[in-house]
CSV table of C-alpha atoms in Angstrom, one decimal:
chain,number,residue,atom,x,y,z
A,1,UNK,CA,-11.7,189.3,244.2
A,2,UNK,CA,-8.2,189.4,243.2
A,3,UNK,CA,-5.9,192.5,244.7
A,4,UNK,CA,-4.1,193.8,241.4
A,5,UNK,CA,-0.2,194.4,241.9
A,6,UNK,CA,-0.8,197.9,240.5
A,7,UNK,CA,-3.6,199.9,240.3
A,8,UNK,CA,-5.3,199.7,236.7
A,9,UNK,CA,-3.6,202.5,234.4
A,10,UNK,CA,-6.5,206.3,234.3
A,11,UNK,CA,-4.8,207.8,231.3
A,12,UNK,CA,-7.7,206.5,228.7
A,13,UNK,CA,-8.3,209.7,227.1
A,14,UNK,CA,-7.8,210.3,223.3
A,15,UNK,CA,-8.2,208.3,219.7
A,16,UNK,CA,-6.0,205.1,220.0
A,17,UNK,CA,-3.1,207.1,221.6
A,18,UNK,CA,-3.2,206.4,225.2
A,19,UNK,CA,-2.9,202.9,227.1
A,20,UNK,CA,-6.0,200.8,227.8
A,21,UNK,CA,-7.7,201.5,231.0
A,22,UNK,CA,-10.6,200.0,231.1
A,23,UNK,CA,-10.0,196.5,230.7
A,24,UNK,CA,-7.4,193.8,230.3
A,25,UNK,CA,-6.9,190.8,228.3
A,26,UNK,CA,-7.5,187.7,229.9
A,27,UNK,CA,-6.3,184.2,228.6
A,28,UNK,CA,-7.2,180.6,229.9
A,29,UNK,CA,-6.7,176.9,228.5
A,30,UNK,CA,-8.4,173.6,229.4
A,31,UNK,CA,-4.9,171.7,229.6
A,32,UNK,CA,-3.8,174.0,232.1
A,33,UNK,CA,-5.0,174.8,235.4
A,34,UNK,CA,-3.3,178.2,235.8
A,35,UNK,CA,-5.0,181.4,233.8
A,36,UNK,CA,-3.7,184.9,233.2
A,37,UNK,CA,-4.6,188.5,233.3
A,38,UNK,CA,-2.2,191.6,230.7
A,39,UNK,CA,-3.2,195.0,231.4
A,40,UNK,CA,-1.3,198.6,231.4
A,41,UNK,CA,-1.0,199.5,235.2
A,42,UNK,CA,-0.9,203.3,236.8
A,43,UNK,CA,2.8,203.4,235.6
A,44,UNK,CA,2.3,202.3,232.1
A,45,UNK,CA,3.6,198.9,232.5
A,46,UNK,CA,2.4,196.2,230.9
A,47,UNK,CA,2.2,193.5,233.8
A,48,UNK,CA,1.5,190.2,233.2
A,49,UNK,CA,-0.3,188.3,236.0
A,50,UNK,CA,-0.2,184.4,236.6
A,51,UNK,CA,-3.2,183.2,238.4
A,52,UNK,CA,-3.6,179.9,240.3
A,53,UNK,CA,-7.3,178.1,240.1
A,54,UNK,CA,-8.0,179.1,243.2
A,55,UNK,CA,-7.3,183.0,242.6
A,56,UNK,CA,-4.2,183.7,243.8
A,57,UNK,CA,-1.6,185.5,242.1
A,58,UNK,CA,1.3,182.7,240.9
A,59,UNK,CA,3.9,185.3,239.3
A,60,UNK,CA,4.2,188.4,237.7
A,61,UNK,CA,6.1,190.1,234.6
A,62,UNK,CA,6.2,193.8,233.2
A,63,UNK,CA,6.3,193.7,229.5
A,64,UNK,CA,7.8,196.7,228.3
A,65,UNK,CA,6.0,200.3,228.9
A,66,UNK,CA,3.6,200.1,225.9
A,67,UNK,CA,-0.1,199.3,225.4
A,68,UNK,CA,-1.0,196.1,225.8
A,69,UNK,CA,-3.0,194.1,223.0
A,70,UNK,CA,-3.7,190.7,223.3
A,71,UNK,CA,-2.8,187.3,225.3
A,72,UNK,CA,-3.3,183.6,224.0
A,73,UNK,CA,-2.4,180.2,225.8
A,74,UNK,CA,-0.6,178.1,222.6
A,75,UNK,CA,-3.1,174.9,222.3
A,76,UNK,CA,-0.8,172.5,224.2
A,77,UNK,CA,-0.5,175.4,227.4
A,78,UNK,CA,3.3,174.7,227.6
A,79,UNK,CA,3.4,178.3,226.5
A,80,UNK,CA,1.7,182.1,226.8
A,81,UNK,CA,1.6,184.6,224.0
A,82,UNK,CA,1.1,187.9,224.6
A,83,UNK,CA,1.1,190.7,222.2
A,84,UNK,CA,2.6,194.3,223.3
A,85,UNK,CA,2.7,197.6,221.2
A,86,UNK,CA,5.8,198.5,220.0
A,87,UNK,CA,5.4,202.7,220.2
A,88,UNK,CA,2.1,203.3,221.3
A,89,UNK,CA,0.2,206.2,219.2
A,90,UNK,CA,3.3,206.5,216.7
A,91,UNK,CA,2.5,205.3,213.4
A,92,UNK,CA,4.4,202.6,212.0
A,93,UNK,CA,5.9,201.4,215.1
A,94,UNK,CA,5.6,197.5,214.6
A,95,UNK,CA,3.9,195.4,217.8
A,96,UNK,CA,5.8,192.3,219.2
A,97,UNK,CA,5.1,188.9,220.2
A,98,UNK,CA,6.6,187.9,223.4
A,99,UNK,CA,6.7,184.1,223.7
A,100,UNK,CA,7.1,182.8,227.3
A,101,UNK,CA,7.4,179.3,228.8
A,102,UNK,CA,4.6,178.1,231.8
A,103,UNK,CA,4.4,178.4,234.5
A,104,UNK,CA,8.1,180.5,234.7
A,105,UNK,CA,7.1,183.2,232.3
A,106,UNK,CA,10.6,183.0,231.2
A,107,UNK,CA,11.1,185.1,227.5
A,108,UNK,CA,11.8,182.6,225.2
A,109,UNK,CA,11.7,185.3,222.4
A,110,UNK,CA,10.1,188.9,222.0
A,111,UNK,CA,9.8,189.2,217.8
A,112,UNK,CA,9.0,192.6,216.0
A,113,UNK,CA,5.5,191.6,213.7
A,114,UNK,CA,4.2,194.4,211.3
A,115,UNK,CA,3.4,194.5,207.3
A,116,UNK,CA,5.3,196.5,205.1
A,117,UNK,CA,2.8,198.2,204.1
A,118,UNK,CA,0.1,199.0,206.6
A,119,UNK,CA,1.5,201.0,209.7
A,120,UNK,CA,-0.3,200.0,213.0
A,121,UNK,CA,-0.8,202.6,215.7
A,122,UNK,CA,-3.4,205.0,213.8
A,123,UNK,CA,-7.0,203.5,214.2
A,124,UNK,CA,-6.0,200.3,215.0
A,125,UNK,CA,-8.6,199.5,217.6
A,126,UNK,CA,-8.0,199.0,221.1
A,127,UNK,CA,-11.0,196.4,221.8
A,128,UNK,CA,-10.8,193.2,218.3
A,129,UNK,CA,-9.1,190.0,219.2
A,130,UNK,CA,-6.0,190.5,217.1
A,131,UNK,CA,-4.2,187.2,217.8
A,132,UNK,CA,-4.5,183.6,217.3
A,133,UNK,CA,-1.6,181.2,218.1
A,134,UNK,CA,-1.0,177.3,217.2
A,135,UNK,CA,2.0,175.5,218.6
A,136,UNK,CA,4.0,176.6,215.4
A,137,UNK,CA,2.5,179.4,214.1
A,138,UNK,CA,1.6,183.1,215.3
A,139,UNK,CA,-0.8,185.2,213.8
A,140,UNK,CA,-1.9,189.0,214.0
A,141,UNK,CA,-4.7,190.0,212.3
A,142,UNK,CA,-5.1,194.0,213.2
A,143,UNK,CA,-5.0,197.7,211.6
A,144,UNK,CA,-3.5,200.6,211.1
A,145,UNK,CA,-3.0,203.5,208.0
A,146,UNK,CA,-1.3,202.4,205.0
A,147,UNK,CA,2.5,203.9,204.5
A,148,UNK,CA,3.2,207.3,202.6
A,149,UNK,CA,3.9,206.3,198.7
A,150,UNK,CA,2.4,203.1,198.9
A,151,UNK,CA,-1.1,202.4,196.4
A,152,UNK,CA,-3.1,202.9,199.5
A,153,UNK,CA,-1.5,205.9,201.5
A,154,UNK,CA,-2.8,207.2,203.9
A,155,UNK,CA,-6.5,204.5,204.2
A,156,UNK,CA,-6.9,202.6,206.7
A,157,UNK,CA,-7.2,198.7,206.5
A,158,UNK,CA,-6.7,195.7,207.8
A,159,UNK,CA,-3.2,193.6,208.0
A,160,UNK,CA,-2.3,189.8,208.6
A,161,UNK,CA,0.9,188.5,209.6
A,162,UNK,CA,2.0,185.5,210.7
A,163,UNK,CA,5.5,184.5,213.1
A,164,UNK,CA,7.2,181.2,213.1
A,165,UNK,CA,6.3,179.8,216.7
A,166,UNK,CA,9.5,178.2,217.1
A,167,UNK,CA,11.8,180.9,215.7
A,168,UNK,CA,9.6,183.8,216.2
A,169,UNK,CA,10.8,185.0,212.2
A,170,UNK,CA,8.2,186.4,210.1
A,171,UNK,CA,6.6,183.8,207.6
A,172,UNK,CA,5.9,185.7,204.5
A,173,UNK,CA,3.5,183.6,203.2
A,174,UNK,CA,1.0,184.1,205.2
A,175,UNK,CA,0.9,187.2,204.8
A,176,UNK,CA,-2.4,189.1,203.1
A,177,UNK,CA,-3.0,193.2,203.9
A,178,UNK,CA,-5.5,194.7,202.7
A,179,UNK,CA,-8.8,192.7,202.9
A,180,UNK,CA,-11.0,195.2,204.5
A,181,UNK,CA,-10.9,199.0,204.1
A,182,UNK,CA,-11.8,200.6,206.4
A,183,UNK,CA,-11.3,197.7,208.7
A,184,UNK,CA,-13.7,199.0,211.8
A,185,UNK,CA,-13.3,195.4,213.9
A,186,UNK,CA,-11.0,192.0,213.6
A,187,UNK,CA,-11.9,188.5,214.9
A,188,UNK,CA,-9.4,186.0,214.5
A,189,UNK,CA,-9.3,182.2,216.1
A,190,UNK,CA,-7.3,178.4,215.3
A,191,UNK,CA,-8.8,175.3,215.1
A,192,UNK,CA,-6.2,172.8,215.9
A,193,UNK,CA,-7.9,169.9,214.6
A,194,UNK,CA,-8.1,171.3,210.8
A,195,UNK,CA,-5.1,173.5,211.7
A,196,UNK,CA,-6.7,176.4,210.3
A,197,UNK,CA,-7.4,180.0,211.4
A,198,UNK,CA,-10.5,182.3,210.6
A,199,UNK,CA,-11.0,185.6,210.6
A,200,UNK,CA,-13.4,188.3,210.1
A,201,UNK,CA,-12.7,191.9,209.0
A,202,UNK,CA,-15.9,194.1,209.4
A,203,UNK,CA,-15.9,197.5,206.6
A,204,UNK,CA,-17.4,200.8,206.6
A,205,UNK,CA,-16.2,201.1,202.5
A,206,UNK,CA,-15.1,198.3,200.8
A,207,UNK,CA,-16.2,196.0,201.6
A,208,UNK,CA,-19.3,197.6,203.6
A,209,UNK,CA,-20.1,194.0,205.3
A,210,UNK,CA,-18.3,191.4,207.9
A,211,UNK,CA,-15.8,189.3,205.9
A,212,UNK,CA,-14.4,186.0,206.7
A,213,UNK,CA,-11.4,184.4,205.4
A,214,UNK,CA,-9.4,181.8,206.6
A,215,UNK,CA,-5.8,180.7,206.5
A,216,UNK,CA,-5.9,177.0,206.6
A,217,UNK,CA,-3.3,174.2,206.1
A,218,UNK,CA,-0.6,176.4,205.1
A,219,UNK,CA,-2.4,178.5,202.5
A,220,UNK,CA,-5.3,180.9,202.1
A,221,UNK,CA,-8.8,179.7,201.0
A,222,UNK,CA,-10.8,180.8,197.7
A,223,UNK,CA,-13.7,181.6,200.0
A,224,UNK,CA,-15.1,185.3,201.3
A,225,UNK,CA,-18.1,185.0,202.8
A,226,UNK,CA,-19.9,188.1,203.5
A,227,UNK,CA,-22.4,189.1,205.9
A,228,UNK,CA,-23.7,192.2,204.1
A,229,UNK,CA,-23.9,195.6,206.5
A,230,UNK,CA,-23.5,199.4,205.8
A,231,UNK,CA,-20.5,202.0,206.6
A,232,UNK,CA,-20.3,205.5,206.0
A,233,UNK,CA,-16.3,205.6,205.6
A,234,UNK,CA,-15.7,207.6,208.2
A,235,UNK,CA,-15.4,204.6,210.7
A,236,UNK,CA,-19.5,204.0,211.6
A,237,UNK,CA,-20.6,200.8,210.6
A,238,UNK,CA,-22.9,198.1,211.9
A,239,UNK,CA,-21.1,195.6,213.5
A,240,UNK,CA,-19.7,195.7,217.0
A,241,UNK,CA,-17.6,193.8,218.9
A,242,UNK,CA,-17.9,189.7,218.3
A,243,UNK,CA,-15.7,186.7,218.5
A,244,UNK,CA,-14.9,183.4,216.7
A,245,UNK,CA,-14.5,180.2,218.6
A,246,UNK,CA,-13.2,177.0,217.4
A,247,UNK,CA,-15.8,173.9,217.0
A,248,UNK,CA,-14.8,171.0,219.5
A,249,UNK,CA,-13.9,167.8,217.8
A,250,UNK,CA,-14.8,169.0,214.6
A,251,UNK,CA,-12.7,171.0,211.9
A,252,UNK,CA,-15.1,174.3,212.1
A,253,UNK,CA,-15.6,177.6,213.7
A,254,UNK,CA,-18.5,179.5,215.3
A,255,UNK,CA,-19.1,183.1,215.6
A,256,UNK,CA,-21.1,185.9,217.3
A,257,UNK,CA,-21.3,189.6,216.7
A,258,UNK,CA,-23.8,192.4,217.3
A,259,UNK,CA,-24.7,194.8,214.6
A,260,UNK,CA,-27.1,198.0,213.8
A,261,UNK,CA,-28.9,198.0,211.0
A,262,UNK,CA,-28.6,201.6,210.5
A,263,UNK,CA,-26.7,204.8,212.6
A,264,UNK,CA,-28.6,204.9,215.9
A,265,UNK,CA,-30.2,201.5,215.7
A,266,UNK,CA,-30.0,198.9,219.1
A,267,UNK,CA,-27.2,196.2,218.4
A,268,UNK,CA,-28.6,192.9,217.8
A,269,UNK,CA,-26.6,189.7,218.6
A,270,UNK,CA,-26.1,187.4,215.6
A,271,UNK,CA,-24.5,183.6,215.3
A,272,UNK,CA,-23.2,181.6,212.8
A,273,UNK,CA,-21.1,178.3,212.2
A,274,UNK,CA,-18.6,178.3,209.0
A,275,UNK,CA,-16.3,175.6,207.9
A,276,UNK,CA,-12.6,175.5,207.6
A,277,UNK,CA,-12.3,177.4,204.5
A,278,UNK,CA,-14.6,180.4,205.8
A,279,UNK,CA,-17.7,179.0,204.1
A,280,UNK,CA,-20.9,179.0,205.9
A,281,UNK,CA,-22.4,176.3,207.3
A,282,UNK,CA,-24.9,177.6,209.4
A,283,UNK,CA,-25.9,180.6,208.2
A,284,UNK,CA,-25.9,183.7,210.0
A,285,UNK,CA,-29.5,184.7,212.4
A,286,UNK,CA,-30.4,186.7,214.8
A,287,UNK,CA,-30.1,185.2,218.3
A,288,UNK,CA,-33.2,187.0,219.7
A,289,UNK,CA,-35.8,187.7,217.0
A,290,UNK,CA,-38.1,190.7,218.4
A,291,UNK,CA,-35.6,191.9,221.5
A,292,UNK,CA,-35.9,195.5,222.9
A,293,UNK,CA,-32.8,197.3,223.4
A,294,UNK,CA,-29.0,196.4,222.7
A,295,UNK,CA,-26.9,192.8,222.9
A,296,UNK,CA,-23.7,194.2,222.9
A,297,UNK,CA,-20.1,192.6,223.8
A,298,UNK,CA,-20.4,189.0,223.1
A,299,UNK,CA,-18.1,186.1,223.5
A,300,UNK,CA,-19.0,182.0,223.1
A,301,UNK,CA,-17.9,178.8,224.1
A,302,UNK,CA,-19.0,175.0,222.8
A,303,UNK,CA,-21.0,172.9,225.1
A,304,UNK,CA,-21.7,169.1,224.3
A,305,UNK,CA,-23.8,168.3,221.5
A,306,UNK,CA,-22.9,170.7,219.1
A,307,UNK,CA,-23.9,173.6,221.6
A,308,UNK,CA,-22.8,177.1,222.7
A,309,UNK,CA,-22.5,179.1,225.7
A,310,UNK,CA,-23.1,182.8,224.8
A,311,UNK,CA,-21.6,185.9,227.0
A,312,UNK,CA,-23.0,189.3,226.4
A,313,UNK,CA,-24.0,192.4,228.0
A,314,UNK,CA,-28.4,193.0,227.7
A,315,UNK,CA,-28.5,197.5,227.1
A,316,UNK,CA,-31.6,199.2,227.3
A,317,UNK,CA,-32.1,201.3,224.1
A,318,UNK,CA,-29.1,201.8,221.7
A,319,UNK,CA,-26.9,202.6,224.7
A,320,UNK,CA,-24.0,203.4,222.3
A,321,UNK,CA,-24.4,206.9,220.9
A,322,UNK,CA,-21.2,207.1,219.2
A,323,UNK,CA,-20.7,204.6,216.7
A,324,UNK,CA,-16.8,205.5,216.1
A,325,UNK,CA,-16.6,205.1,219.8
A,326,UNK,CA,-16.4,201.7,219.5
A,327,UNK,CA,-12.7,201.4,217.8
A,328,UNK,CA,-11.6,202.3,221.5
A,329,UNK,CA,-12.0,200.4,224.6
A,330,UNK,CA,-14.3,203.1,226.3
A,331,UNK,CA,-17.8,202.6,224.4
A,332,UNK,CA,-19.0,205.4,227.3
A,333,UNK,CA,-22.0,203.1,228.2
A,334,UNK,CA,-24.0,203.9,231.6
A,335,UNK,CA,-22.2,201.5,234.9
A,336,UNK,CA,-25.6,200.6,235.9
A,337,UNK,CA,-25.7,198.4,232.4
A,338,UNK,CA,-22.0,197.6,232.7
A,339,UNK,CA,-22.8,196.2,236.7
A,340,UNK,CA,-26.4,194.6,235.5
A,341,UNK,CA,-26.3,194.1,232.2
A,342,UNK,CA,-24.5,190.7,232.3
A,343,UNK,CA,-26.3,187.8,230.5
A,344,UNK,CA,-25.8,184.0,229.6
A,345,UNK,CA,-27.9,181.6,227.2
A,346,UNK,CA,-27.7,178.4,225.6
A,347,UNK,CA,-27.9,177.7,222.0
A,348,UNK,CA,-28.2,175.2,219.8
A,349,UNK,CA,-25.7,174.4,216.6
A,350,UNK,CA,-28.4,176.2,214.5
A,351,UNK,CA,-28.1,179.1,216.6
A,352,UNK,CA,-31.5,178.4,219.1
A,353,UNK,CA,-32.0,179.7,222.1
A,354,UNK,CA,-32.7,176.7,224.8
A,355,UNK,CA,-34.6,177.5,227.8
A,356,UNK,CA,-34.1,181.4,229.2
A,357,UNK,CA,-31.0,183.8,229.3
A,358,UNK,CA,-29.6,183.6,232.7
A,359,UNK,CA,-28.8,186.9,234.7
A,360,UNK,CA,-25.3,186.1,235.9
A,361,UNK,CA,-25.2,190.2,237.4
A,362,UNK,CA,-25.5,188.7,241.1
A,363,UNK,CA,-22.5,187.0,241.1
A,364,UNK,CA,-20.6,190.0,241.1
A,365,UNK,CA,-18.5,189.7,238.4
A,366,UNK,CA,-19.8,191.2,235.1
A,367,UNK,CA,-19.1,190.5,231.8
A,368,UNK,CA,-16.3,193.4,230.3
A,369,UNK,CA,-18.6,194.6,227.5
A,370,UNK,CA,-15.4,196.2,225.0
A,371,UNK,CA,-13.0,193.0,225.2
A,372,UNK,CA,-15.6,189.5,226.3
A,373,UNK,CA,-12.6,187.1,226.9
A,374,UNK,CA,-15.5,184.2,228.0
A,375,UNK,CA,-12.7,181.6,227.9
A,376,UNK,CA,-12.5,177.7,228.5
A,377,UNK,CA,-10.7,176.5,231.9
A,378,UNK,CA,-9.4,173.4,232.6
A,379,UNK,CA,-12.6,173.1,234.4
A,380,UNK,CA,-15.5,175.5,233.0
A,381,UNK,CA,-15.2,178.6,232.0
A,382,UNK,CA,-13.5,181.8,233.4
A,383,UNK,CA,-13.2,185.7,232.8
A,384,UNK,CA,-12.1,188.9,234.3
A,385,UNK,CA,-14.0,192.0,235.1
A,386,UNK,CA,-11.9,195.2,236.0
A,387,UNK,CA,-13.7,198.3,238.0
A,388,UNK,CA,-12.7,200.8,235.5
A,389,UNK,CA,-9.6,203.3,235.1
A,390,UNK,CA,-7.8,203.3,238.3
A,391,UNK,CA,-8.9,200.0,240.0
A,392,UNK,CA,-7.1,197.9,242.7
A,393,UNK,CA,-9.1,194.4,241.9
A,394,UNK,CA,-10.0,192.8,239.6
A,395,UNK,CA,-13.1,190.1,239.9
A,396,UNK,CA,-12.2,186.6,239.0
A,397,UNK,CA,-15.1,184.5,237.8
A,398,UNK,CA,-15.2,180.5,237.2
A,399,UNK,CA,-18.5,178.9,236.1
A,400,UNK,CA,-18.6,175.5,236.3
A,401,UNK,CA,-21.4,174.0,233.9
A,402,UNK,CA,-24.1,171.6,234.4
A,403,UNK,CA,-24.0,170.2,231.0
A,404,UNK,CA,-21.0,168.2,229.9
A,405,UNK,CA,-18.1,170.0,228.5
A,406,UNK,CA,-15.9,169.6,225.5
């Protein structure tokens, strides 16, 4: 149990205009032994917390008085990213990067990113994993409403931008709005070894479907691979929150999300491996063919052998009963499945189950169903469960695998 400097912010009330309150964003690399914790506290603040392996609390910073939205390690660990909003429920304000060197947390930089013509801070969701980071480039991949007298006022849809790691200027030609609309939920990861990032839009319009594209070796891929869905337009579509992982020693990428397959339908968890240019190569399948209730809130990471460890929260019935809900970081599910709901499995690189789930709810530290940061350590695996708006402590979990590790 780790005692939290401040309290956990309770202002989570209202559509994308308040600070998060019910979890943070947690970041962790295997080169370093030191993880981290961003979250808004009772003040507003957006504190950063450095944590030692064993749990204690290293350092802090306070990052500006805006809502927090994402934290990365850069792939060597020599420095943390963490992404704050730049005018939290104003439309247009830009978000910024905030570079900082380990284990100091001095500011290198702190850059304004935002598109010309997509405005973040109207239904941009609170719970997507918005950033990916190599050691020389930065990149958002988030939403907002497009700009009054642009071709797409007043839509919503999805943006990517891109920072130079070094300088923290913007790099224009990364830079492709617009692929999604509306865009409901974002995944975005790096693989350093085919220095490429991937990421998935999921629609409720055009397109009505999870979309992947991927930036890689300084240029954007021909590929859009779709996993086909439904959407109303309105902001209720099938897919929930999901993540993208980079393969170990190998230049590809893995991914799990849950989706309905129609308003009012249980969420069922779905896998699949692509290549570096978004194309599949495992296809996507359900995880558990024949389940009973919802698998909601997943995050992976690789195993040995071309496997994956799977995080996700086990919901009896649909459990979510607002689909638009799940834009914000408050899907209003029961604490009795948020406390023993908690579940970890096995799979193969084809996306097989091996041997049973495991019910990880003893331990004490639950999986956080909105925003699963399951992340590598420099030994296991590690993740952060917060009690909720208000809360003192946070629970620090580390799982140290049986099976090797990449």
């Amino acid at each position: 149990t780790l005692s939290l400097p401040s309290p956990m912010g309770s202002n989570c009330k209202g559509l994308d205009v308040e600070r998060s309150c019910r979890h943070g964003f947690y970041a962790a690399s295997p080169r370093s032994d030191l993880h981290a914790l961003l979250y808004n506290d009772a003040s507003g603040t957006a504190l950063l917390v450095l944590i030692s392996a064993g749990g204690a609390v290293v350092a802090t910073k306070g990052l500006g008085e805006e809502e927090v939205r994402g934290l990365q390690f850069e792939p060597s660990a020599r420095h943390l990213v963490a992404l704050i909003s730049g005018g939290t429920g104003v439309h247009g304000s830009p978000s910024f990067f905030v570079k900082m060197r380990m284990p100091d947390l001095e500011v290198v930089w702190s850059r304004p990113i935002q598109s010309r013509m997509v405005g973040m801070e109207m239904w941009t969701p609170d719970n997507s994993d918005t950033i990916a980071v190599s050691d020389e480039l930065y990149m958002l991949h988030s939403a907002g409403v497009c700009h009054d007298g642009a071709w797409c006022a007043r839509y919503q849809g999805d943006i990517v931008q891109a920072l130079n790691a070094t300088t923290g200027e913007g790099v224009r030609d990364v830079s492709r709005d617009w692929q999604a609309s509306h865009s409901c939920r974002q995944m975005v990861a790096y693989n350093e070894m085919s220095d490429s990032f991937l990421m998935g839009s999921a629609g409720d319009y055009s397109p009505k479907a999870l979309l992947f594209t991927a930036f890689t070796r300084g240029a954007h891929a021909a590929a859009r691979t779709r996993f086909e869905g439904w959407g109303d337009g309105a902001g209720r579509q099938g897919v929930a929150q999901g993540a993208i992982k980079a393969e170990p020693l190998s230049p590809g990428f893995a991914s799990v999300w849950s989706f309905a397959s129609k308003l009012g339908e249980p969420h069922k968890l779905h896998f699949a491996r692509l290549h570096s240019d978004g194309a599949w190569s495992a296809p996507p399948r359900r995880v558990f063919p024949g389940s009973v209730g919802a698998e909601l809130g997943a995050n992976l990471a690789p195993l040995d052998g071309g496997r994956w460890l799977v995080a996700y929260t086990e919901a009896p019935g649909s459990a979510v009963t607002d689909a638009a809900a799940m834009f914000w970081d408050d899907w209003g599910l029961e604490e009795d499945t948020r406390a023993r709901g908690s579940r970890l499995a096995i799979l193969d690189a084809s996306g097989d189950v091996l041997g049973a789930p495991a019910d990880i709810s003893a331990v004490g530290a639950p999986f956080p169903v909105e925003i699963n940061h399951l992340a590598k350590r420099a030994e296991g695996f590690g993740w952060i469960y917060i009690d909720g708006p208000g809360a003192a402590t946070a629970r620090v979990a580390h799982l140290r695998c049986r099976h090797a590790v990449i």
